[in-house]
Amino acid sequence: MEQLLLPVLLMLVVAVPLVMGTRKQKRAAAQQQELQNSLSEGDRVMTTSGLYGTVANTDDDTTIDIEVAPGVVTTWLRQAVRERVEPVVEDDSADEDAPGSHEAIPAEEASASSVTTTSASSASSASSATEDKKTEESGAQIAPPLEHGKK
């Protein structure tokens, strides 16, 4: 009897995680099937490829129409729907109060960063001075150059 104890314990150690993993996988598949069957028009969804859209038509059993932009409706397999997402709520007052939400960088900050970039570079030339002036005028920032291979 003692000779059988070790092999039985080894089989249990291997079998229990396999059974538990299979149960978890079956449960996830059932939830996904339930989601795909419960979709209705107007639901906001994300596909397996990461595309967000609104369900436009659910008449077919195997396909679903998703509106990805106003007036643009595409047909997808139901299995391509990964999850239902909450609709985006746009708050106009939050957009106006958020600093730098869609605004250009002020000229003072752009010139300060271009001066820092220029002083950090080892070789400054007349062409970089003209580029800094263009940067200050446009309000754009230029990232410092990457230094590969230096240790």
PDB file of C-alpha atoms in Angstrom:
ATOM      1  CA  MET A   1       0.000   0.000   0.000  1.00  0.00           C
ATOM      2  CA  GLU A   2       2.849   2.384   0.820  1.00  0.00           C
ATOM      3  CA  GLN A   3       4.312   1.744  -2.630  1.00  0.00           C
ATOM      4  CA  LEU A   4       1.210   3.187  -4.285  1.00  0.00           C
ATOM      5  CA  LEU A   5       1.022   6.306  -2.127  1.00  0.00           C
ATOM      6  CA  LEU A   6       3.783   8.254  -3.886  1.00  0.00           C
ATOM      7  CA  PRO A   7       2.550   7.646  -7.466  1.00  0.00           C
ATOM      8  CA  VAL A   8      -1.032   8.521  -6.470  1.00  0.00           C
ATOM      9  CA  LEU A   9       0.112  11.778  -4.843  1.00  0.00           C
ATOM     10  CA  LEU A  10       2.137  12.700  -7.950  1.00  0.00           C
ATOM     11  CA  MET A  11      -0.872  12.061 -10.178  1.00  0.00           C
ATOM     12  CA  LEU A  12      -3.033  14.247  -7.923  1.00  0.00           C
ATOM     13  CA  VAL A  13      -0.486  17.075  -8.024  1.00  0.00           C
ATOM     14  CA  VAL A  14      -0.611  16.992 -11.826  1.00  0.00           C
ATOM     15  CA  ALA A  15      -4.342  16.306 -12.272  1.00  0.00           C
ATOM     16  CA  VAL A  16      -5.822  18.890  -9.884  1.00  0.00           C
ATOM     17  CA  PRO A  17      -4.372  21.993 -11.638  1.00  0.00           C
ATOM     18  CA  LEU A  18      -5.416  20.593 -15.026  1.00  0.00           C
ATOM     19  CA  VAL A  19      -9.011  20.099 -13.891  1.00  0.00           C
ATOM     20  CA  MET A  20      -9.152  23.539 -12.258  1.00  0.00           C
ATOM     21  CA  GLY A  21      -7.727  25.202 -15.380  1.00  0.00           C
ATOM     22  CA  THR A  22     -10.273  23.468 -17.593  1.00  0.00           C
ATOM     23  CA  ARG A  23     -13.146  24.612 -15.370  1.00  0.00           C
ATOM     24  CA  LYS A  24     -11.907  28.210 -15.454  1.00  0.00           C
ATOM     25  CA  GLN A  25     -11.590  28.103 -19.248  1.00  0.00           C
ATOM     26  CA  LYS A  26     -15.115  26.694 -19.658  1.00  0.00           C
ATOM     27  CA  ARG A  27     -16.513  29.407 -17.367  1.00  0.00           C
ATOM     28  CA  ALA A  28     -14.774  32.157 -19.396  1.00  0.00           C
ATOM     29  CA  ALA A  29     -16.093  30.696 -22.669  1.00  0.00           C
ATOM     30  CA  ALA A  30     -19.633  30.587 -21.269  1.00  0.00           C
ATOM     31  CA  GLN A  31     -19.390  34.249 -20.160  1.00  0.00           C
ATOM     32  CA  GLN A  32     -18.132  35.273 -23.622  1.00  0.00           C
ATOM     33  CA  GLN A  33     -20.964  33.378 -25.330  1.00  0.00           C
ATOM     34  CA  GLU A  34     -23.492  35.023 -22.997  1.00  0.00           C
ATOM     35  CA  LEU A  35     -22.070  38.467 -23.816  1.00  0.00           C
ATOM     36  CA  GLN A  36     -22.256  37.863 -27.565  1.00  0.00           C
ATOM     37  CA  ASN A  37     -25.846  36.641 -27.341  1.00  0.00           C
ATOM     38  CA  SER A  38     -26.960  39.542 -25.124  1.00  0.00           C
ATOM     39  CA  LEU A  39     -25.704  42.351 -27.384  1.00  0.00           C
ATOM     40  CA  SER A  40     -28.374  44.782 -28.486  1.00  0.00           C
ATOM     41  CA  GLU A  41     -28.498  47.870 -30.673  1.00  0.00           C
ATOM     42  CA  GLY A  42     -26.921  50.898 -29.057  1.00  0.00           C
ATOM     43  CA  ASP A  43     -24.416  48.942 -26.923  1.00  0.00           C
ATOM     44  CA  ARG A  44     -20.869  50.307 -26.974  1.00  0.00           C
ATOM     45  CA  VAL A  45     -18.385  47.464 -27.613  1.00  0.00           C
ATOM     46  CA  MET A  46     -14.693  46.762 -28.201  1.00  0.00           C
ATOM     47  CA  THR A  47     -13.610  44.163 -30.736  1.00  0.00           C
ATOM     48  CA  THR A  48     -10.739  41.727 -30.321  1.00  0.00           C
ATOM     49  CA  SER A  49      -8.622  43.994 -32.537  1.00  0.00           C
ATOM     50  CA  GLY A  50      -9.208  46.971 -30.220  1.00  0.00           C
ATOM     51  CA  LEU A  51     -11.751  48.824 -32.355  1.00  0.00           C
ATOM     52  CA  TYR A  52     -14.452  50.678 -30.408  1.00  0.00           C
ATOM     53  CA  GLY A  53     -17.911  51.150 -31.847  1.00  0.00           C
ATOM     54  CA  THR A  54     -21.640  51.098 -31.272  1.00  0.00           C
ATOM     55  CA  VAL A  55     -23.800  48.116 -32.210  1.00  0.00           C
ATOM     56  CA  ALA A  56     -26.040  49.133 -35.108  1.00  0.00           C
ATOM     57  CA  ASN A  57     -27.745  45.866 -36.095  1.00  0.00           C
ATOM     58  CA  THR A  58     -28.033  42.440 -34.438  1.00  0.00           C
ATOM     59  CA  ASP A  59     -30.503  40.705 -36.781  1.00  0.00           C
ATOM     60  CA  ASP A  60     -28.096  37.998 -37.982  1.00  0.00           C
ATOM     61  CA  ASP A  61     -27.091  35.092 -35.726  1.00  0.00           C
ATOM     62  CA  THR A  62     -23.431  35.005 -36.823  1.00  0.00           C
ATOM     63  CA  THR A  63     -22.634  38.632 -37.681  1.00  0.00           C
ATOM     64  CA  ILE A  64     -23.162  42.024 -36.110  1.00  0.00           C
ATOM     65  CA  ASP A  65     -23.050  45.534 -37.579  1.00  0.00           C
ATOM     66  CA  ILE A  66     -20.920  48.035 -35.653  1.00  0.00           C
ATOM     67  CA  GLU A  67     -20.911  51.785 -36.267  1.00  0.00           C
ATOM     68  CA  VAL A  68     -17.282  52.891 -35.865  1.00  0.00           C
ATOM     69  CA  ALA A  69     -17.835  56.535 -36.863  1.00  0.00           C
ATOM     70  CA  PRO A  70     -20.919  58.587 -37.662  1.00  0.00           C
ATOM     71  CA  GLY A  71     -22.356  57.028 -40.817  1.00  0.00           C
ATOM     72  CA  VAL A  72     -19.674  54.298 -41.082  1.00  0.00           C
ATOM     73  CA  VAL A  73     -21.121  50.854 -40.349  1.00  0.00           C
ATOM     74  CA  THR A  74     -19.009  47.696 -40.654  1.00  0.00           C
ATOM     75  CA  THR A  75     -20.029  44.036 -40.392  1.00  0.00           C
ATOM     76  CA  TRP A  76     -18.187  41.785 -37.925  1.00  0.00           C
ATOM     77  CA  LEU A  77     -18.507  38.226 -36.676  1.00  0.00           C
ATOM     78  CA  ARG A  78     -20.121  38.116 -33.259  1.00  0.00           C
ATOM     79  CA  GLN A  79     -17.054  36.280 -31.947  1.00  0.00           C
ATOM     80  CA  ALA A  80     -14.968  39.393 -32.722  1.00  0.00           C
ATOM     81  CA  VAL A  81     -16.707  41.339 -29.942  1.00  0.00           C
ATOM     82  CA  ARG A  82     -14.443  41.150 -26.913  1.00  0.00           C
ATOM     83  CA  GLU A  83     -16.301  43.200 -24.322  1.00  0.00           C
ATOM     84  CA  ARG A  84     -19.049  45.698 -23.692  1.00  0.00           C
ATOM     85  CA  VAL A  85     -17.720  49.102 -22.624  1.00  0.00           C
ATOM     86  CA  GLU A  86     -19.368  52.035 -20.943  1.00  0.00           C
ATOM     87  CA  PRO A  87     -20.295  54.918 -23.262  1.00  0.00           C
ATOM     88  CA  VAL A  88     -17.954  57.891 -23.244  1.00  0.00           C
ATOM     89  CA  VAL A  89     -19.446  60.814 -21.320  1.00  0.00           C
ATOM     90  CA  GLU A  90     -18.060  64.134 -22.483  1.00  0.00           C
ATOM     91  CA  ASP A  91     -18.118  66.895 -19.898  1.00  0.00           C
ATOM     92  CA  ASP A  92     -17.609  70.289 -21.551  1.00  0.00           C
ATOM     93  CA  SER A  93     -16.726  72.079 -18.310  1.00  0.00           C
ATOM     94  CA  ALA A  94     -13.941  69.572 -17.548  1.00  0.00           C
ATOM     95  CA  ASP A  95     -12.343  70.153 -20.968  1.00  0.00           C
ATOM     96  CA  GLU A  96     -12.216  73.894 -20.471  1.00  0.00           C
ATOM     97  CA  ASP A  97     -10.726  73.636 -16.973  1.00  0.00           C
ATOM     98  CA  ALA A  98      -8.073  71.041 -17.817  1.00  0.00           C
ATOM     99  CA  PRO A  99      -4.719  72.763 -18.210  1.00  0.00           C
ATOM    100  CA  GLY A 100      -3.122  72.133 -21.577  1.00  0.00           C
ATOM    101  CA  SER A 101      -5.807  69.750 -22.730  1.00  0.00           C
ATOM    102  CA  HIS A 102      -5.682  70.804 -26.382  1.00  0.00           C
ATOM    103  CA  GLU A 103      -3.592  73.936 -26.227  1.00  0.00           C
ATOM    104  CA  ALA A 104      -0.210  74.697 -27.740  1.00  0.00           C
ATOM    105  CA  ILE A 105       2.772  75.057 -25.444  1.00  0.00           C
ATOM    106  CA  PRO A 106       3.342  78.701 -24.475  1.00  0.00           C
ATOM    107  CA  ALA A 107       6.270  80.389 -26.239  1.00  0.00           C
ATOM    108  CA  GLU A 108       8.142  80.967 -22.961  1.00  0.00           C
ATOM    109  CA  GLU A 109       8.205  77.232 -22.166  1.00  0.00           C
ATOM    110  CA  ALA A 110       9.208  76.337 -25.712  1.00  0.00           C
ATOM    111  CA  SER A 111      12.099  78.793 -25.724  1.00  0.00           C
ATOM    112  CA  ALA A 112      13.284  77.619 -22.299  1.00  0.00           C
ATOM    113  CA  SER A 113      13.332  74.008 -23.453  1.00  0.00           C
ATOM    114  CA  SER A 114      15.111  74.874 -26.698  1.00  0.00           C
ATOM    115  CA  VAL A 115      17.747  76.795 -24.727  1.00  0.00           C
ATOM    116  CA  THR A 116      18.209  73.771 -22.459  1.00  0.00           C
ATOM    117  CA  THR A 117      18.436  71.500 -25.480  1.00  0.00           C
ATOM    118  CA  THR A 118      20.951  73.799 -27.156  1.00  0.00           C
ATOM    119  CA  SER A 119      23.144  74.084 -24.047  1.00  0.00           C
ATOM    120  CA  ALA A 120      23.068  70.326 -23.517  1.00  0.00           C
ATOM    121  CA  SER A 121      24.317  69.527 -27.010  1.00  0.00           C
ATOM    122  CA  SER A 122      28.054  69.481 -27.478  1.00  0.00           C
ATOM    123  CA  ALA A 123      28.178  70.953 -30.982  1.00  0.00           C
ATOM    124  CA  SER A 124      26.164  74.080 -31.718  1.00  0.00           C
ATOM    125  CA  SER A 125      26.261  75.650 -35.128  1.00  0.00           C
ATOM    126  CA  ALA A 126      24.608  78.424 -37.093  1.00  0.00           C
ATOM    127  CA  SER A 127      22.016  75.984 -38.440  1.00  0.00           C
ATOM    128  CA  SER A 128      20.930  74.985 -34.917  1.00  0.00           C
ATOM    129  CA  ALA A 129      20.531  78.661 -34.003  1.00  0.00           C
ATOM    130  CA  THR A 130      18.174  79.193 -36.938  1.00  0.00           C
ATOM    131  CA  GLU A 131      16.284  76.022 -35.980  1.00  0.00           C
ATOM    132  CA  ASP A 132      15.880  77.344 -32.407  1.00  0.00           C
ATOM    133  CA  LYS A 133      14.431  80.575 -33.773  1.00  0.00           C
ATOM    134  CA  LYS A 134      12.004  78.609 -35.930  1.00  0.00           C
ATOM    135  CA  THR A 135      11.089  76.513 -32.887  1.00  0.00           C
ATOM    136  CA  GLU A 136      10.434  79.602 -30.783  1.00  0.00           C
ATOM    137  CA  GLU A 137       8.249  81.085 -33.518  1.00  0.00           C
ATOM    138  CA  SER A 138       6.210  77.932 -34.070  1.00  0.00           C
ATOM    139  CA  GLY A 139       5.871  77.020 -30.385  1.00  0.00           C
ATOM    140  CA  ALA A 140       6.920  73.398 -31.046  1.00  0.00           C
ATOM    141  CA  GLN A 141       9.320  71.423 -28.886  1.00  0.00           C
ATOM    142  CA  ILE A 142      12.195  69.367 -30.195  1.00  0.00           C
ATOM    143  CA  ALA A 143      13.385  66.375 -28.237  1.00  0.00           C
ATOM    144  CA  PRO A 144      17.114  66.113 -27.517  1.00  0.00           C
ATOM    145  CA  PRO A 145      18.993  63.720 -29.823  1.00  0.00           C
ATOM    146  CA  LEU A 146      19.362  60.111 -28.783  1.00  0.00           C
ATOM    147  CA  GLU A 147      22.864  59.123 -27.740  1.00  0.00           C
ATOM    148  CA  HIS A 148      23.335  55.478 -28.742  1.00  0.00           C
ATOM    149  CA  GLY A 149      26.466  53.586 -27.922  1.00  0.00           C
ATOM    150  CA  LYS A 150      27.788  56.009 -25.288  1.00  0.00           C
ATOM    151  CA  LYS A 151      28.432  54.622 -21.852  1.00  0.00           C
TER     152      LYS A 151
END
